[in-house]
Short mmCIF file of C-alpha atoms in Angstrom, two decimals:
data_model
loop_
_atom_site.label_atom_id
_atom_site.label_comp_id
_atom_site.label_asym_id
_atom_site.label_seq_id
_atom_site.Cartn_x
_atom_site.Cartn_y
_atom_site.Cartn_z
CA UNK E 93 72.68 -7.78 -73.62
CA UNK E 94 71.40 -4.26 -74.71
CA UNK E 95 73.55 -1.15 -74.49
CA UNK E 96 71.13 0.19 -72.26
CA UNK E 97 71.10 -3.22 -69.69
CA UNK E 98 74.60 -2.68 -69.65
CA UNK E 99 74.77 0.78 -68.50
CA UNK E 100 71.80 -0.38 -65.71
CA UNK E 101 74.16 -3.03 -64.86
CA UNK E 102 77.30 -0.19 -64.28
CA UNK E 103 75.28 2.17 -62.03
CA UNK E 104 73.64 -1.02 -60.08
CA UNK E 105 77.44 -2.15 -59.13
CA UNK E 106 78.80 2.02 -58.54
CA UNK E 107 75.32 2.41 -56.43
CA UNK E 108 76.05 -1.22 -54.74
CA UNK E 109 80.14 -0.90 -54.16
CA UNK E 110 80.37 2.52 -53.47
CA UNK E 111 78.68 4.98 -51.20
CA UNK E 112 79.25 8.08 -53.50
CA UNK E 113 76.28 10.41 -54.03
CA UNK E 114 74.71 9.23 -56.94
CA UNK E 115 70.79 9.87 -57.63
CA UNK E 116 68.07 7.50 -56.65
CA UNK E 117 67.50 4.62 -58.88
CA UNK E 118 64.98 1.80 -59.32
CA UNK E 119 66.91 -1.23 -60.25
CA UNK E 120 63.12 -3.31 -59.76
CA UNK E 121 64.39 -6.13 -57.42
CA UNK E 122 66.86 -7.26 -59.43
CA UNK E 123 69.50 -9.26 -57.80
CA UNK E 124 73.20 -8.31 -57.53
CA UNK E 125 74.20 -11.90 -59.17
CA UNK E 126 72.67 -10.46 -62.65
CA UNK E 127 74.74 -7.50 -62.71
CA UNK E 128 78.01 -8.79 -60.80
CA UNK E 129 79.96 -8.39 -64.08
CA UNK E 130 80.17 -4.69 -63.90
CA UNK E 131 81.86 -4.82 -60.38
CA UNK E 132 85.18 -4.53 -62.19
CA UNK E 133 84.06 -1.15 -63.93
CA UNK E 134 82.58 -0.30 -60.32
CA UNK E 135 86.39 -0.96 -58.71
CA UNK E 136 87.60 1.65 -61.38
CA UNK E 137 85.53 3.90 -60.39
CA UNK E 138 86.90 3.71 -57.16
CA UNK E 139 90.84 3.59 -57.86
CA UNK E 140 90.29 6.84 -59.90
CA UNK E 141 88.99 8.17 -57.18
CA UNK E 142 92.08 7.21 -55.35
CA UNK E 143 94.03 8.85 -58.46
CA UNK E 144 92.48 12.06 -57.70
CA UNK E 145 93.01 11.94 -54.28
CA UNK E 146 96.60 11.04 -54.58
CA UNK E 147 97.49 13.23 -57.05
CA UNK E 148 95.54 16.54 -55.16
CA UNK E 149 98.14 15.42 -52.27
CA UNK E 150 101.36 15.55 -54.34
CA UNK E 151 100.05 19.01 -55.93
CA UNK E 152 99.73 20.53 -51.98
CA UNK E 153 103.24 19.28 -51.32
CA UNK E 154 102.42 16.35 -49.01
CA UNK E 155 105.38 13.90 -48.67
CA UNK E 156 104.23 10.56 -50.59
CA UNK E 157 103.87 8.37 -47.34
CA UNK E 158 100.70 10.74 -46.23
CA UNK E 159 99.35 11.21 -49.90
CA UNK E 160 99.48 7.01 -49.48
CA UNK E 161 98.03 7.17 -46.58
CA UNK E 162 95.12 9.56 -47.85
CA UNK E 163 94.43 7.81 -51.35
CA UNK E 164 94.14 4.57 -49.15
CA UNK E 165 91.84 6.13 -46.48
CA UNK E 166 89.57 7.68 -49.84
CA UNK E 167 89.29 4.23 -51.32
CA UNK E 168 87.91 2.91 -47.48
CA UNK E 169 85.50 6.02 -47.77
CA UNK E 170 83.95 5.71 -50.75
CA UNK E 171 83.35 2.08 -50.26
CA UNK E 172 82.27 2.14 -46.69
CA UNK E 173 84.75 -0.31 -45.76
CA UNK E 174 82.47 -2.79 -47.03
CA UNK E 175 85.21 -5.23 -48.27
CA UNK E 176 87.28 -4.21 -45.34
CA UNK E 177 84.80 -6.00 -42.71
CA UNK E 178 84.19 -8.97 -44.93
CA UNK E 179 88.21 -10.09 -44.74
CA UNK E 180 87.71 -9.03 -40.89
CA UNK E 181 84.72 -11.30 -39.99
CA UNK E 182 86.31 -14.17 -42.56
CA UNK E 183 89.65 -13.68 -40.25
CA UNK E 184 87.34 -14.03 -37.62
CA UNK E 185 85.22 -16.62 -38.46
CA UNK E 186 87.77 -18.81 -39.69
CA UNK E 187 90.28 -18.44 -37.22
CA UNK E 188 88.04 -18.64 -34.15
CA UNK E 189 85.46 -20.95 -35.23
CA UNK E 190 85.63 -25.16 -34.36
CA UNK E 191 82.23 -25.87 -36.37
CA UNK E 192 81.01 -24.78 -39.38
CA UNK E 193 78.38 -23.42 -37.40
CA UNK E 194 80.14 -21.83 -35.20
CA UNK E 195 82.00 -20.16 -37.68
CA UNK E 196 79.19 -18.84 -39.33
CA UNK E 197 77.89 -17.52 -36.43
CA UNK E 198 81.27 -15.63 -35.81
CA UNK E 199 81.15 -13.95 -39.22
CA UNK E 200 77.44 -12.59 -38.29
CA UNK E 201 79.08 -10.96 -35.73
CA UNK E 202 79.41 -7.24 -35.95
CA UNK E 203 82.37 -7.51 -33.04
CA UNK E 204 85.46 -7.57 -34.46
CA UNK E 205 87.93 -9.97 -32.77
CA UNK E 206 92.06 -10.59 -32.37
CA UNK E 207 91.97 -12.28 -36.22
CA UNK E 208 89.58 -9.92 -37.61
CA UNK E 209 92.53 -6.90 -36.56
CA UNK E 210 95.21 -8.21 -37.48
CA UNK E 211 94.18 -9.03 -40.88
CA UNK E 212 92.96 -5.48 -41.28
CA UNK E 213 95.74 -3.76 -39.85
CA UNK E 214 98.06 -6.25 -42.36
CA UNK E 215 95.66 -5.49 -45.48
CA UNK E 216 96.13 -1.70 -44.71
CA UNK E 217 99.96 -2.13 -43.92
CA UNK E 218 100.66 -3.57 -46.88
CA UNK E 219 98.41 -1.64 -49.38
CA UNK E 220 100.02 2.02 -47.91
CA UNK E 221 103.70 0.08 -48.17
CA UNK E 222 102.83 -0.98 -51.73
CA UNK E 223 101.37 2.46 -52.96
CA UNK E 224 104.22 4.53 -50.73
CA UNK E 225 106.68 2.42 -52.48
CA UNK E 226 105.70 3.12 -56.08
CA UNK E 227 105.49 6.94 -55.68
CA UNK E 228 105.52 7.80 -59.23
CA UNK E 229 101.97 9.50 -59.76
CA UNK E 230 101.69 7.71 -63.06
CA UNK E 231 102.55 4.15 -62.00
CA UNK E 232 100.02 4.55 -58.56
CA UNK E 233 97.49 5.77 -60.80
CA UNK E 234 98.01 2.66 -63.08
CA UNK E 235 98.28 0.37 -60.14
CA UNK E 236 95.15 1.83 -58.13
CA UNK E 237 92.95 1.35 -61.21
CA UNK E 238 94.53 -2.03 -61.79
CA UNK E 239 94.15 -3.48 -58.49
CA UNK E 240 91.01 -2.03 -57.65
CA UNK E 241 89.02 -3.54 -60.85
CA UNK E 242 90.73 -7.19 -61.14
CA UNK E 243 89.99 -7.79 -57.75
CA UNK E 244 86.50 -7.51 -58.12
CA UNK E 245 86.35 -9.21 -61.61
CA UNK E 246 86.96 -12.31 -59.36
CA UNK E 247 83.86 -11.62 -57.36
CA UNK E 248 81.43 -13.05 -60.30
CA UNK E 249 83.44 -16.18 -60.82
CA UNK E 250 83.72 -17.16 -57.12
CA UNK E 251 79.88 -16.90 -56.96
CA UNK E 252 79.50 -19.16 -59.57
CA UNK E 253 81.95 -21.92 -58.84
CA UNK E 254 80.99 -21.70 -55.25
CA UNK E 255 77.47 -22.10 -53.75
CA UNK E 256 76.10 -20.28 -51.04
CA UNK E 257 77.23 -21.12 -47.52
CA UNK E 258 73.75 -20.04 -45.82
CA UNK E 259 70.25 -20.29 -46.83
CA UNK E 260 69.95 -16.14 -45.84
CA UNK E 261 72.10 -13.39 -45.82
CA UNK E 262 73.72 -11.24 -48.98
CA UNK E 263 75.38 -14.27 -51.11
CA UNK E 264 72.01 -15.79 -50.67
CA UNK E 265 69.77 -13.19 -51.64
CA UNK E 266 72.49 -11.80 -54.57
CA UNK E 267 71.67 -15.15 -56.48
CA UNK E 268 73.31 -17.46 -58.54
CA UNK E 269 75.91 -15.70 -61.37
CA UNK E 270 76.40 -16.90 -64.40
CA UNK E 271 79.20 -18.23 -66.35
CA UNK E 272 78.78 -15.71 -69.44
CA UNK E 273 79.13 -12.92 -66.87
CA UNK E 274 81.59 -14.43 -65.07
CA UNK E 275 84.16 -14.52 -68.40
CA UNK E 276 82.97 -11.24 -69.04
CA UNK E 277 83.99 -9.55 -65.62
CA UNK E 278 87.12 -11.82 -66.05
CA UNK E 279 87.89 -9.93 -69.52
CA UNK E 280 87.57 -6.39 -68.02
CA UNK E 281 89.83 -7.46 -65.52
CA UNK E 282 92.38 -8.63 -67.36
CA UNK E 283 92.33 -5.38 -69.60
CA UNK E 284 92.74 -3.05 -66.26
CA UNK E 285 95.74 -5.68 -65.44
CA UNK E 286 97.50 -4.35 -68.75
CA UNK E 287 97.48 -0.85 -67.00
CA UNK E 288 100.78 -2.42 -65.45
CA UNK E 289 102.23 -3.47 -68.18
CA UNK E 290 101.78 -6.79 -69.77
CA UNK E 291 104.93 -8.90 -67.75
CA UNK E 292 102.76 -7.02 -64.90
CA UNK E 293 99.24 -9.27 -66.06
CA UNK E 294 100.88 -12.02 -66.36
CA UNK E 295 102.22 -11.98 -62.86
CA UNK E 296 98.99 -10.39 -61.35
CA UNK E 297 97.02 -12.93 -63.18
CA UNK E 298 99.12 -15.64 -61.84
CA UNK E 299 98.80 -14.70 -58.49
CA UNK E 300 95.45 -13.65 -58.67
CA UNK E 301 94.82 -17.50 -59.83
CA UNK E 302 96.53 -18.73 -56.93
CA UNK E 303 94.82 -16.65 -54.25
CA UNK E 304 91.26 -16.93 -55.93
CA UNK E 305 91.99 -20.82 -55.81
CA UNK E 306 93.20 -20.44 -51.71
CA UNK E 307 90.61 -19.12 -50.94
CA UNK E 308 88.09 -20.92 -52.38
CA UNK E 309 89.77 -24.38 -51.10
CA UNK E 310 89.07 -22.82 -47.78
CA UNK E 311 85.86 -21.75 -48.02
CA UNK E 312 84.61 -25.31 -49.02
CA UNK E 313 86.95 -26.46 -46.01
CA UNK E 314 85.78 -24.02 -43.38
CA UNK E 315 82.03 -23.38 -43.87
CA UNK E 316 80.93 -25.07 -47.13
CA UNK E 317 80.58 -22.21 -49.86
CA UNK E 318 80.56 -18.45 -50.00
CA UNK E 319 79.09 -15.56 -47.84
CA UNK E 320 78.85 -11.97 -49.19
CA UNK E 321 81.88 -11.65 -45.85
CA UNK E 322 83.85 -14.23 -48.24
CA UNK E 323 83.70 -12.26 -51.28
CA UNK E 324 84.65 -8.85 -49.14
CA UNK E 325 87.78 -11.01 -48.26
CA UNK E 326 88.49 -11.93 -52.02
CA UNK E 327 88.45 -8.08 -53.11
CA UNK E 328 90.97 -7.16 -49.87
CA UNK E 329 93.55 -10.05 -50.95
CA UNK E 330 93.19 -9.04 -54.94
CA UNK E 331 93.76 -5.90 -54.24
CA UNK E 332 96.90 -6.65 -52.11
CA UNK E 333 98.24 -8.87 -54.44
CA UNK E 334 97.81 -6.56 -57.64
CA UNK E 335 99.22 -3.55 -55.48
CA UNK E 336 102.39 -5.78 -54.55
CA UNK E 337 102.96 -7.22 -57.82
CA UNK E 338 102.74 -3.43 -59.18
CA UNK E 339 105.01 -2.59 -56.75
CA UNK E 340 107.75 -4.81 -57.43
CA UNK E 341 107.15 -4.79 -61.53
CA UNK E 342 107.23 -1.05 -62.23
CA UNK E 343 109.50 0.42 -59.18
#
């Protein structure tokens, strides 16, 4: 890969992940599944935009449970909640669904139901809890960063050991990753893990394991592969699981 495919690759995954004002670009029709390794660079992008946010807080005097609050509402912002309503229409879809079918249907839904609320109400609870709890402006900024790019270094991975659960729709039309860029979005992660320390990577990388694992054992389970709503529900529990493990390793 050239230098200058790379950077292509960056600003296709900032321009796809985020919703901040960047210029106009022609990526030619190129599918997400060829530049799904830079997600993890994309996630940093948006925990340092947390950082700033958090730390702008703690320099007007807010108390730390509202500067959480804010950093957490900035990271929703920026990404347009677009992980946020995959884990609701997966909560959803799995939870309400008897068929396959049926629970694919769900997760087209733009509704939100009782499953779909309560997992983002939880996902928010516990991300503000974590990030309140660590308080330190160093260690949030370490964690945001952290959590924000290993959970989508799983993103690439899941797409290739899972295949698409519909014919149509965004995991469809993103294509088929690749292992190469799979190990490589894997590696990027694993350096923003050392951000908490290295007994922090080993524990986040554990867990990570196990919930990347969970989840995909259920998507085989409940609808046969993965849905661009799937992957949204991968980044949520990532990030909750790096922010917790942060939480408990450096407070």
């Amino acid at each position: 890969m050239t230098p200058r495919r790379a950077a292509e690759d960056v600003v296709f995954c900032v321009v796809f992940f985020t919703r901040l004002p960047l210029p106009a670009f022609d990526f030619g029709g190129r599918p997400l599944a060829q530049a799904i390794w830079a997600a993890p660079v994309a996630g940093a992008v948006v925990g340092m935009v947390g950082c700033l946010v958090y730390l702008a807080a703690l320099m007007l005097d807010v108390p730390v449970p509202v500067a959480a609050a804010l950093t957490l509402a900035a990271g929703m912002l920026v990404t347009g909640c677009l992980h946020e309503d995959g884990l609701s229409d997966v909560a959803d879809g799995f939870g309400g669904g008897a068929t396959r079918e049926r629970k694919l249907e769900i997760m087209r839904d733009s509704r939100i139901g009782a499953y779909g609320a309560s997992a983002l109400l939880m996902s928010a609870l516990v991300r503000w809890s974590a990030i309140a709890a660590l308080a330190n402006p160093l260690y949030v900024c370490s964690a945001l960063i952290a959590a924000h790019a290993a959970s989508r270094a799983l993103l690439a991975a899941f797409m290739v050991l899972l295949p698409p659960a519909r014919t149509d729709g965004l995991a469809a039309s993103a294509g088929r990753a690749q292992a190469d860029g799979a190990y490589v979005s894997l590696a990027i992660g694993a350096l923003a893990l050392l951000a908490i320390g290295a007994s922090g990577l080993a524990v986040a990388a554990l867990c990570l394991a196990l919930v990347f694992f969970g989840l995909r054992a259920a998507c085989l389970r409940q609808i046969g592969g993965h849905t661009g709503d799937t992957l949204g529900a991968l980044q949520q529990a990532g990030e909750i699981t790096v922010l917790v493990v942060a939480s408990a390793m450096l407070t």
